[in-house]
Amino acid sequence: MSKIEFDRRDFLKVMGVSGVAATVAGCDMPSYITSEEGAEEVIPYLSPEEFVIPGVGVHYASTCLQCPATCGIRGRVREGRVLKLEGNPKSALNTGKLCQMGQAGLQTHYNPDRLTKPLVRKDGALAEATWEDALALIEEKTGPSSGLSGGRFAWLTGTISGHQSVLLKAHLESLGSSSHFVHEVINTRVWQAVCQDMLGQSMPRLRIDKAKMVLSFGADFLGTWMSPIHFSADYARFRSGEDRGMLVQAEPSMSLTGANADLWVALRPGTEGVMALGLANVLINKERMDASALPAAALELINQYGVSRTTKMTGIAGDRLIRIARHLKERSPSLVLAGASAAGHVGGYQSVQAAMLLNILLGNIDQTIEASGDFALPQLASVSGGTSDLSRFADAAGAGKLDAVFFDGSNPLFAAPNHLGLTEKFDSIPFKVAFSQFMDETTAHADVVLPMASALEDWGTHVAAYQGGDHEIAFQQPLMEPIYPGTRSFGDMLLALNSMRNPGSYDGLEDYYGYLQSAVGSIPGVLKGEDDEAINVSAWNRILQDGRLQMPVDTRAFTSNLSMDDMDVRDADPAFPYYLVPTPRGTLYDGRHANIPWLQESPDQISKVVWNSWAEIHPVTAAKLAVEEGDVITVTTPDGVLEVPVYIHKGIHVDVVAVPMGQGHEDYGRYARGRGVNPLKILQPGSDAKTGELALYGSRAALAATGRAGRLIKMGNTETQHGRKIVATITAEQQRRNEGDS
Amino acid sequence: MKVEAKTCHEQTHRPLFTWTRMWAVLVLAGLLGGLSLSGSSSAGELMAPPRVHTPPGAADSADEPLGPFPGVVAPEGTYEGKNVEQPIEFPHDLHADTNKINCLYCHTYARRSAVAGIPPTSKCMGCHNVIATDRPRIKKLTEYWEKGESPPWKKVHDLPDYVRFTHERHLKKFLFDNPDMSVERVDEVCALCHGNVKKMTVARKQKPLTMGFCTRCHEANDGPFDCQKCHK
């Protein structure tokens, strides 16, 4: 037999022929796994609605509850299952757009770790119980015969609004209590307080679309600040106009908004207000802007922050400061925003105040900051949360002032820094009831756990804290039947709790749906029935189809009260030379989405890391520590230590280490548990003097290499294009020369 | 040599080189072909012919294909499906053949949706409130209805999840857009893929419904050939 000569060419021929052979055989090979006859059941509808066609989706409007912005959503429902969520085009807030957190609402709903049965603590451990037993226990401890009254009872919730808020207040009143702690880690409370004090309105409309320049002190309005989807649409108009808007972002660590900016400025944490005053100084003294609108005290303060002092405190070069000021003057109207990294310091209020002062100096009030007016029905308005309520709650619990606490929509034991000692204080409360969809850090410490329906299975009304053009009540309606029959609606529970305290108070109503219909019917002119009809059914159906009810806006002009306090910038502690910045991300948010695989696996906006925590440090810091990407370092504050791999990035201040929020759960289901670290835990004590908000961005840390090498799991392996010019770039210096910029 | 794989059923076999080389080519082709089909089963199993795939013309006499109607080339291939035990032995022959009820009367979604749909139980009861109420099968159906349940029918015709087949589009082409056809003859269109259901009691799979079956028909009837038309 001759030797088989087999070269590369023949090999390719073989591959070709075998490919054809494989495909040909494959084409007629039935799939035994999925298409075997009789392997699956197909159960028809019993008696379907006329418009229901199997295989064809029907869209229902509802409201997204993945973050407090309450965007309108539309769910595609097929064969009784919700399959896809998109934005509701009729919602004035998000005009048909939806972020990744909203899209992932499906995985909250279909999550395999949902609670399905009530749990009651017996002999120290939570054990399954019936609803009757659980409610009987609640009646025993908090019912009329319990003797519980006054401030010894409290509710702890996340941001709440609409009729749930009305019923919750009614329940508190029935107990004679006014203790409602509203906890939200990512919040805008300081901004709201400044607006309220200086303009007389806490939530003015911010017209990014009308501005020619936006200067943002850490306001991540494209990612997590206030109402990101609404601002993203405004931002698109801001950028696409004839005169393309200019965005300057100054913050300690680059956010999504920072990554989109024309100029990103690394700012020493806590000096946002100093930079704002420094800019005001340049505008008045160098650019000769009219400062007659400012009171003498403010001018005096501004005069103290000349360029050299500002440069020294903030770390920003003087010529850069002057250039930004010049742009602000030329590009009028502009808009100055201040977000979490400006507000999260002991002097947070003053920093935000300085930013607002800059707006007043630049003449932005009534131009890009518009009066909005109060919501027409104040009892439905949003009760926005903050972190000051967390420390107030910890104080109340620690002082033994609480006998019973109900909590919903918030996970305080995960978010509370170690220095609050909340876990022990929480455990000392005699009776704790969790209304929850999941077993999380707080739920695990409760005495009674009541499994709640998901946001896509429940009724509700919501009023956004930040309203878009129109004021509206957003309607939440079930997109499908509850997956687990053992879960109950939060609204139904509120009705039951109220009936428990005041028997007979809601007797005429079958359930929360009935309550909502009658409550909305009582708003004058909304559901006015014709003739003797109690409510106008077609008007009600129209509201549900739109997912919203527009309310009249009574715009109220701004009042102005221009007081100004000096900055409170703390000096660095030589033992802890770095600032620890816990960064919020529009994926895991404050940690509530850590149990959603879609969001865990979506690469981080800056580092591209998935499923893990990382510490972002500047290359200079990395060189000092002699670490490379993926190496594990320790981040030490006086309140604790984290061990975390590093990500080296230039988009961060050299003295800052940034660890994203959201990971480090001890409980919270299979996808979240034991993954990454929680930077909130090791934050140092301190709070803004004016609002009491925790100084989340004011902690100091020491860094040390552990000597352990690791590897970050992330999308894309390289930060450079290796000279391939996939995206053409020029240096900033070259750009400045080309543009003839000063 | 130029090997073109334009369609799946097109098989190019020509003696190409020396016998020695050919031997090597065929052995390797067999091995690689077998391996590329599936990673989980052994090559021996895979090279065996498909389980009950019978050549054209070997169908049993009760399932004679309906005559080809105008405007279509019937796809080749038959399949001897197994008897599927259903909660109620539904007689298709009695409804569609003896009583001449149009397929689309019960499978009404076929013209509007990707799926033909099993008729809602309320539709069955619309007639069987009064018709044949003493028969055991109807009694069983009434029991389900009174319990507020639908019978858990077993799926006979199913496609893998990575295939998007739409009834609506096929009915449009072969029936509603076909000037030579009328809606009374819809059973002939259904029969292209479902066999002569009119002659069956409980439906049985009569056609292979494999990709080869689909592509042969698509080629013969100028159907679309882009991968993503079906594999979305």
Short mmCIF file of C-alpha atoms in Angstrom, two decimals, chain A residues 1-7 10-11 13-32 34-49 52-56 78-79, chain B residues 1 3 5 8 10-11 17 20-21 25 28-29 32-33 36-37 46 50-51 53 79 81-82 84 109 112-113 115 118-122 145 148-156 158-160 205 210-213 216:
data_model
loop_
_atom_site.label_atom_id
_atom_site.label_comp_id
_atom_site.label_asym_id
_atom_site.label_seq_id
_atom_site.Cartn_x
_atom_site.Cartn_y
_atom_site.Cartn_z
CA MET A 1 0.00 0.00 0.00
CA SER A 2 1.40 3.34 -0.99
CA LYS A 3 2.07 5.96 1.57
CA ILE A 4 -0.86 8.27 1.98
CA GLU A 5 0.10 11.73 0.94
CA PHE A 6 -2.05 14.12 2.84
CA ASP A 7 -1.30 17.78 2.63
CA ASP A 10 -6.45 17.78 0.98
CA PHE A 11 -7.25 18.34 4.60
CA LYS A 13 -11.14 19.34 1.06
CA VAL A 14 -11.90 16.67 3.63
CA MET A 15 -13.24 19.27 5.97
CA GLY A 16 -15.45 20.63 3.22
CA VAL A 17 -16.91 17.26 2.27
CA SER A 18 -17.40 16.19 5.87
CA GLY A 19 -19.12 19.50 6.60
CA VAL A 20 -21.61 18.87 3.84
CA ALA A 21 -22.10 15.27 4.98
CA ALA A 22 -22.73 16.41 8.52
CA THR A 23 -25.22 19.07 7.52
CA VAL A 24 -27.04 16.79 5.14
CA ALA A 25 -27.42 14.11 7.77
CA GLY A 26 -28.31 16.76 10.38
CA CYS A 27 -31.10 18.29 8.33
CA ASP A 28 -33.25 15.20 8.52
CA MET A 29 -32.34 14.20 12.01
CA PRO A 30 -35.28 14.83 14.27
CA SER A 31 -34.43 16.34 17.61
CA TYR A 32 -35.39 13.65 20.08
CA THR A 34 -37.37 18.80 22.23
CA SER A 35 -39.78 17.55 19.61
CA GLU A 36 -40.76 14.10 20.77
CA GLU A 37 -44.46 13.52 20.50
CA GLY A 38 -46.35 13.54 23.76
CA ALA A 39 -43.34 14.75 25.74
CA GLU A 40 -44.89 18.10 26.61
CA GLU A 41 -48.34 19.18 27.57
CA VAL A 42 -50.27 21.89 25.82
CA ILE A 43 -53.06 23.19 27.98
CA PRO A 44 -55.59 25.43 26.26
CA TYR A 45 -57.36 28.38 27.84
CA LEU A 46 -60.59 27.48 29.56
CA SER A 47 -62.50 30.47 28.31
CA PRO A 48 -60.21 33.18 26.98
CA GLU A 49 -60.87 36.85 26.43
CA VAL A 52 -56.20 36.76 23.57
CA ILE A 53 -54.44 34.87 20.80
CA PRO A 54 -51.91 32.23 21.81
CA GLY A 55 -48.53 33.14 20.37
CA VAL A 56 -49.40 36.81 20.06
CA ARG A 78 -48.13 35.96 26.14
CA GLU A 79 -50.06 32.92 27.31
CA MET B 1 -12.52 20.65 -6.20
CA VAL B 3 -17.78 21.89 -2.89
CA ALA B 5 -23.39 23.53 0.11
CA CYS B 8 -28.93 21.02 2.89
CA GLU B 10 -27.95 18.80 -2.06
CA GLN B 11 -25.35 16.08 -1.88
CA PHE B 17 -8.70 11.50 -6.69
CA THR B 20 -6.45 5.69 -1.60
CA ARG B 21 -7.18 9.29 -1.12
CA VAL B 25 -11.55 11.25 2.59
CA LEU B 28 -12.49 11.12 7.83
CA ALA B 29 -15.67 12.62 6.48
CA LEU B 32 -15.94 14.28 11.42
CA GLY B 33 -19.51 14.36 10.19
CA SER B 36 -20.05 17.33 14.44
CA LEU B 37 -23.65 16.19 14.92
CA LEU B 46 -25.35 8.73 15.32
CA PRO B 50 -33.01 8.33 12.11
CA ARG B 51 -35.39 6.37 14.29
CA HIS B 53 -37.83 8.11 9.22
CA TYR B 79 -42.85 9.90 9.38
CA GLY B 81 -45.46 8.89 14.54
CA LYS B 82 -46.30 6.97 17.66
CA VAL B 84 -49.87 9.56 21.90
CA TYR B 109 -55.49 30.99 15.87
CA ARG B 112 -53.57 34.97 13.20
CA SER B 113 -50.60 33.64 15.13
CA VAL B 115 -49.22 28.78 16.79
CA ILE B 118 -55.60 24.04 20.89
CA PRO B 119 -59.17 25.33 21.00
CA PRO B 120 -60.22 26.73 24.38
CA THR B 121 -62.39 24.35 26.37
CA SER B 122 -65.24 26.84 26.17
CA TRP B 145 -65.21 21.93 32.41
CA GLY B 148 -62.86 24.79 35.82
CA GLU B 149 -59.93 23.03 34.16
CA SER B 150 -58.83 22.34 30.64
CA PRO B 151 -57.77 18.81 29.65
CA PRO B 152 -53.96 18.54 29.77
CA TRP B 153 -53.49 17.64 26.11
CA LYS B 154 -50.19 16.17 25.00
CA LYS B 155 -48.26 17.99 22.32
CA VAL B 156 -47.94 15.90 19.16
CA ASP B 158 -43.51 20.28 18.29
CA LEU B 159 -40.40 22.02 17.04
CA PRO B 160 -37.24 22.77 18.97
CA LYS B 205 -47.25 12.88 13.58
CA THR B 210 -37.11 18.16 10.23
CA MET B 211 -35.02 20.94 8.77
CA GLY B 212 -34.53 18.90 5.61
CA PHE B 213 -38.30 18.59 5.25
CA ARG B 216 -37.04 20.92 0.55
#
